[in-house]
mmCIF file of C-alpha atoms in Angstrom:
data_model
loop_
_atom_site.group_PDB
_atom_site.id
_atom_site.type_symbol
_atom_site.label_atom_id
_atom_site.label_comp_id
_atom_site.label_asym_id
_atom_site.label_seq_id
_atom_site.Cartn_x
_atom_site.Cartn_y
_atom_site.Cartn_z
ATOM 1 C CA MET I 1 108.158 -8.212 22.857
ATOM 2 C CA LYS I 2 111.249 -10.094 21.676
ATOM 3 C CA LYS I 3 114.079 -10.708 24.141
ATOM 4 C CA ILE I 4 117.666 -9.752 23.285
ATOM 5 C CA VAL I 5 120.773 -10.765 25.232
ATOM 6 C CA VAL I 6 123.962 -8.839 24.451
ATOM 7 C CA PHE I 7 127.461 -10.278 24.902
ATOM 8 C CA ALA I 8 130.352 -7.777 25.109
ATOM 9 C CA SER I 9 133.924 -7.857 26.368
ATOM 10 C CA GLY I 10 134.900 -4.195 26.611
ATOM 11 C CA SER I 11 133.628 -0.664 26.669
ATOM 12 C CA GLY I 12 130.142 -1.478 25.420
ATOM 13 C CA THR I 13 129.387 1.481 23.154
ATOM 14 C CA ASN I 14 127.615 -0.782 20.653
ATOM 15 C CA ALA I 15 125.806 -2.570 23.481
ATOM 16 C CA GLU I 16 124.590 0.736 24.912
ATOM 17 C CA ASN I 17 123.498 1.917 21.473
ATOM 18 C CA ILE I 18 121.427 -1.266 21.072
ATOM 19 C CA ILE I 19 119.962 -0.904 24.573
ATOM 20 C CA LYS I 20 118.925 2.716 23.883
ATOM 21 C CA TYR I 21 117.528 1.901 20.426
ATOM 22 C CA PHE I 22 115.301 -0.911 21.691
ATOM 23 C CA ALA I 23 114.125 1.097 24.692
ATOM 24 C CA LYS I 24 112.239 3.189 22.095
ATOM 25 C CA THR I 25 110.680 0.335 20.082
ATOM 26 C CA LYS I 26 107.973 -2.236 20.577
ATOM 27 C CA THR I 27 109.901 -4.876 18.608
ATOM 28 C CA GLY I 28 112.157 -6.085 21.385
ATOM 29 C CA SER I 29 114.261 -5.139 24.350
ATOM 30 C CA VAL I 30 117.634 -6.003 25.794
ATOM 31 C CA VAL I 31 116.923 -8.155 28.850
ATOM 32 C CA ALA I 32 120.502 -8.942 29.967
ATOM 33 C CA VAL I 33 124.152 -8.215 29.279
ATOM 34 C CA PHE I 34 126.745 -10.995 29.528
ATOM 35 C CA THR I 35 130.504 -10.436 29.683
ATOM 36 C CA ASN I 36 133.681 -12.418 30.153
ATOM 37 C CA ASN I 37 135.449 -9.369 31.634
ATOM 38 C CA ALA I 38 134.680 -8.344 35.217
ATOM 39 C CA ASN I 39 136.259 -4.938 34.509
ATOM 40 C CA ALA I 40 134.385 -4.246 31.275
ATOM 41 C CA ARG I 41 132.816 -0.815 31.045
ATOM 42 C CA VAL I 42 129.751 -2.487 29.504
ATOM 43 C CA LEU I 43 128.782 -3.546 33.074
ATOM 44 C CA GLU I 44 128.532 0.098 34.133
ATOM 45 C CA ARG I 45 126.539 0.932 31.008
ATOM 46 C CA ALA I 46 124.091 -1.933 31.675
ATOM 47 C CA LYS I 47 123.741 -0.846 35.305
ATOM 48 C CA ASN I 48 122.759 2.652 34.123
ATOM 49 C CA TYR I 49 119.768 1.032 32.383
ATOM 50 C CA GLU I 50 119.033 -1.260 35.341
ATOM 51 C CA LEU I 51 119.730 -4.350 33.254
ATOM 52 C CA PRO I 52 120.803 -7.631 34.811
ATOM 53 C CA THR I 53 124.364 -8.665 34.017
ATOM 54 C CA GLU I 54 126.273 -11.941 34.046
ATOM 55 C CA VAL I 55 130.041 -12.140 34.390
ATOM 56 C CA PHE I 56 131.536 -15.499 33.481
ATOM 57 C CA SER I 57 134.875 -17.166 32.872
ATOM 58 C CA LYS I 58 135.993 -18.771 29.636
ATOM 59 C CA GLU I 59 135.505 -22.162 31.305
ATOM 60 C CA GLN I 60 131.927 -21.312 32.289
ATOM 61 C CA LEU I 61 131.249 -20.232 28.699
ATOM 62 C CA PHE I 62 132.484 -23.491 27.227
ATOM 63 C CA GLU I 63 130.905 -25.698 29.848
ATOM 64 C CA SER I 64 127.151 -25.569 30.313
ATOM 65 C CA GLU I 65 126.823 -22.740 32.845
ATOM 66 C CA VAL I 66 126.299 -19.863 30.373
ATOM 67 C CA LEU I 67 124.020 -22.008 28.205
ATOM 68 C CA HIS I 68 121.962 -22.854 31.302
ATOM 69 C CA LYS I 69 121.559 -19.137 32.125
ATOM 70 C CA LEU I 70 120.544 -18.399 28.529
ATOM 71 C CA ASN I 71 117.989 -21.212 28.596
ATOM 72 C CA ILE I 72 116.346 -19.605 31.622
ATOM 73 C CA ILE I 73 116.024 -16.305 29.721
ATOM 74 C CA LYS I 74 115.073 -17.919 26.368
ATOM 75 C CA PRO I 75 116.297 -15.018 24.192
ATOM 76 C CA ASP I 76 114.960 -14.500 20.682
ATOM 77 C CA LEU I 77 118.350 -13.128 19.633
ATOM 78 C CA ILE I 78 121.849 -13.184 21.082
ATOM 79 C CA ILE I 79 123.938 -10.232 19.944
ATOM 80 C CA LEU I 80 127.743 -10.239 20.047
ATOM 81 C CA ALA I 81 128.790 -6.595 20.270
ATOM 82 C CA GLY I 82 132.533 -6.519 20.748
ATOM 83 C CA PHE I 83 132.649 -9.986 22.289
ATOM 84 C CA LEU I 84 136.172 -11.325 21.873
ATOM 85 C CA LEU I 85 135.884 -15.041 22.665
ATOM 86 C CA LYS I 86 134.982 -17.672 20.119
ATOM 87 C CA PHE I 87 131.375 -18.639 20.729
ATOM 88 C CA PRO I 88 130.921 -22.242 21.921
ATOM 89 C CA GLU I 89 129.286 -24.872 19.754
ATOM 90 C CA ASN I 90 126.812 -25.924 22.483
ATOM 91 C CA ILE I 91 125.231 -22.447 22.500
ATOM 92 C CA ILE I 92 125.335 -22.205 18.689
ATOM 93 C CA ALA I 93 123.539 -25.577 18.471
ATOM 94 C CA ALA I 94 120.908 -24.494 21.029
ATOM 95 C CA TYR I 95 120.246 -21.152 19.268
ATOM 96 C CA PRO I 96 120.663 -21.770 15.519
ATOM 97 C CA ASP I 97 120.350 -18.593 13.420
ATOM 98 C CA LYS I 98 119.711 -16.614 16.588
ATOM 99 C CA ILE I 99 123.271 -15.443 17.281
ATOM 100 C CA ILE I 100 124.509 -12.360 15.444
ATOM 101 C CA ASN I 101 127.929 -10.724 15.399
ATOM 102 C CA ILE I 102 129.206 -7.445 14.015
ATOM 103 C CA HIS I 103 132.657 -7.416 12.456
ATOM 104 C CA PRO I 104 134.503 -4.141 11.740
ATOM 105 C CA ALA I 105 135.575 -5.071 8.189
ATOM 106 C CA LEU I 106 134.058 -6.296 4.946
ATOM 107 C CA LEU I 107 134.247 -10.053 5.359
ATOM 108 C CA PRO I 108 135.773 -12.272 4.116
ATOM 109 C CA LYS I 109 138.627 -9.740 4.200
ATOM 110 C CA PHE I 110 140.288 -9.201 7.564
ATOM 111 C CA GLY I 111 138.380 -11.934 9.389
ATOM 112 C CA GLY I 112 139.410 -14.883 11.513
ATOM 113 C CA LYS I 113 141.264 -15.504 14.744
ATOM 114 C CA GLY I 114 143.084 -12.453 16.051
ATOM 115 C CA MET I 115 141.291 -10.059 13.709
ATOM 116 C CA TYR I 116 139.434 -7.646 15.962
ATOM 117 C CA GLY I 117 139.502 -3.984 16.900
ATOM 118 C CA MET I 118 142.636 -2.044 16.037
ATOM 119 C CA HIS I 119 144.294 -5.164 14.600
ATOM 120 C CA ILE I 120 141.809 -4.923 11.722
ATOM 121 C CA HIS I 121 142.143 -1.166 11.234
ATOM 122 C CA ASN I 122 145.951 -1.402 11.262
ATOM 123 C CA ALA I 123 145.769 -4.159 8.624
ATOM 124 C CA VAL I 124 143.339 -2.155 6.458
ATOM 125 C CA VAL I 125 145.693 0.854 6.472
ATOM 126 C CA ALA I 126 148.825 -1.263 5.953
ATOM 127 C CA ASN I 127 147.152 -3.002 3.012
ATOM 128 C CA LYS I 128 146.214 0.381 1.483
ATOM 129 C CA GLU I 129 142.575 -0.662 1.095
ATOM 130 C CA LYS I 130 140.347 1.683 -0.913
ATOM 131 C CA GLU I 131 137.315 0.787 1.214
ATOM 132 C CA THR I 132 136.398 -0.959 4.418
ATOM 133 C CA GLY I 133 133.173 -1.298 6.360
ATOM 134 C CA ILE I 134 131.106 -3.486 8.643
ATOM 135 C CA THR I 135 129.687 -6.974 8.303
ATOM 136 C CA ILE I 136 126.771 -8.251 10.362
ATOM 137 C CA HIS I 137 126.588 -12.036 10.211
ATOM 138 C CA PHE I 138 125.171 -15.108 11.884
ATOM 139 C CA VAL I 139 127.608 -16.903 14.166
ATOM 140 C CA ASN I 140 128.733 -20.433 13.398
ATOM 141 C CA GLU I 141 131.513 -22.607 14.805
ATOM 142 C CA ASN I 142 134.263 -20.729 12.889
ATOM 143 C CA TYR I 143 135.467 -17.160 13.439
ATOM 144 C CA ASP I 144 133.714 -14.748 11.077
ATOM 145 C CA GLU I 145 132.422 -17.411 8.673
ATOM 146 C CA GLY I 146 128.679 -17.397 9.420
ATOM 147 C CA ASN I 147 126.197 -16.341 6.754
ATOM 148 C CA ILE I 148 126.374 -12.629 6.020
ATOM 149 C CA ILE I 149 123.221 -10.661 6.803
ATOM 150 C CA PHE I 150 124.346 -7.120 5.971
ATOM 151 C CA GLN I 151 127.400 -5.182 4.836
ATOM 152 C CA GLN I 152 127.995 -1.455 4.556
ATOM 153 C CA ASN I 153 131.143 0.045 3.130
ATOM 154 C CA VAL I 154 132.954 3.324 3.574
ATOM 155 C CA ILE I 155 135.389 4.695 0.996
ATOM 156 C CA LEU I 156 138.932 5.440 2.163
ATOM 157 C CA ASN I 157 141.040 8.175 0.607
ATOM 158 C CA GLY I 158 144.335 6.455 1.421
ATOM 159 C CA ASP I 159 145.746 8.822 4.011
ATOM 160 C CA GLU I 160 143.640 7.825 7.033
ATOM 161 C CA THR I 161 145.303 6.653 10.209
ATOM 162 C CA PRO I 162 144.072 3.410 11.809
ATOM 163 C CA GLU I 163 142.339 5.587 14.429
ATOM 164 C CA GLU I 164 140.485 7.532 11.719
ATOM 165 C CA VAL I 165 139.420 4.258 10.101
ATOM 166 C CA ALA I 166 138.202 3.042 13.509
ATOM 167 C CA HIS I 167 136.113 6.214 13.885
ATOM 168 C CA LYS I 168 134.487 5.721 10.465
ATOM 169 C CA ILE I 169 133.698 2.091 11.310
ATOM 170 C CA HIS I 170 132.247 3.035 14.694
ATOM 171 C CA GLU I 171 129.872 5.479 12.987
ATOM 172 C CA LEU I 172 128.665 2.699 10.660
ATOM 173 C CA GLU I 173 128.192 0.316 13.600
ATOM 174 C CA GLN I 174 126.162 2.860 15.558
ATOM 175 C CA LYS I 175 123.967 3.690 12.557
ATOM 176 C CA TYR I 176 123.259 0.220 11.179
ATOM 177 C CA PHE I 177 123.610 -2.472 13.864
ATOM 178 C CA PRO I 178 120.378 -1.738 15.817
ATOM 179 C CA LYS I 179 118.349 -1.339 12.598
ATOM 180 C CA VAL I 180 119.555 -4.668 11.216
ATOM 181 C CA ILE I 181 118.787 -6.373 14.551
ATOM 182 C CA GLU I 182 115.263 -4.927 14.423
ATOM 183 C CA GLU I 183 114.771 -6.181 10.855
ATOM 184 C CA ILE I 184 115.819 -9.672 11.925
ATOM 185 C CA LEU I 185 113.441 -9.609 14.903
ATOM 186 C CA ASN I 186 110.609 -8.537 12.590
ATOM 187 C CA LEU I 187 111.365 -11.466 10.280
ATOM 188 C CA LYS I 188 111.186 -13.879 13.223
ATOM 189 C CA SER I 189 107.639 -12.807 14.101
#
């Protein structure tokens, strides 16, 4: 059984979806949830599944403390599901091609520093995009520039609000993110 560690900074709906999905498979399971936000709702969600959690500061992430905790667990995959800090190079170097992020846009559009959550959906609407979607990609040392694993688009009719775009993206994330993670775990067998 492959071990998955999920990093999240907020509500944790994608994290919970991944936890529930892998509770029903033999491919892998979420073994811990890490967060940089002591008030994140993801902590409550993890507790509901009796999963261990780690809360850490930005300093602990960029020093060796979080890497040390990961090395004890030895995860097969690290999943960033709404994790808002740039991932440190020491962890990326220790887990090459084992760190995956989901981005709520079709990269390379609307990627980079400051492009997350509603900032992206507002930009998509303001730019009058005809489509948007999700990108699942490996994490490297630059925001949203790792190799793309999977993209799925959704057509926009031009009169959506940013909130309606966010809802469409959330549906794509819920449908595809766990399946793509499972495919990657199967490839690593």
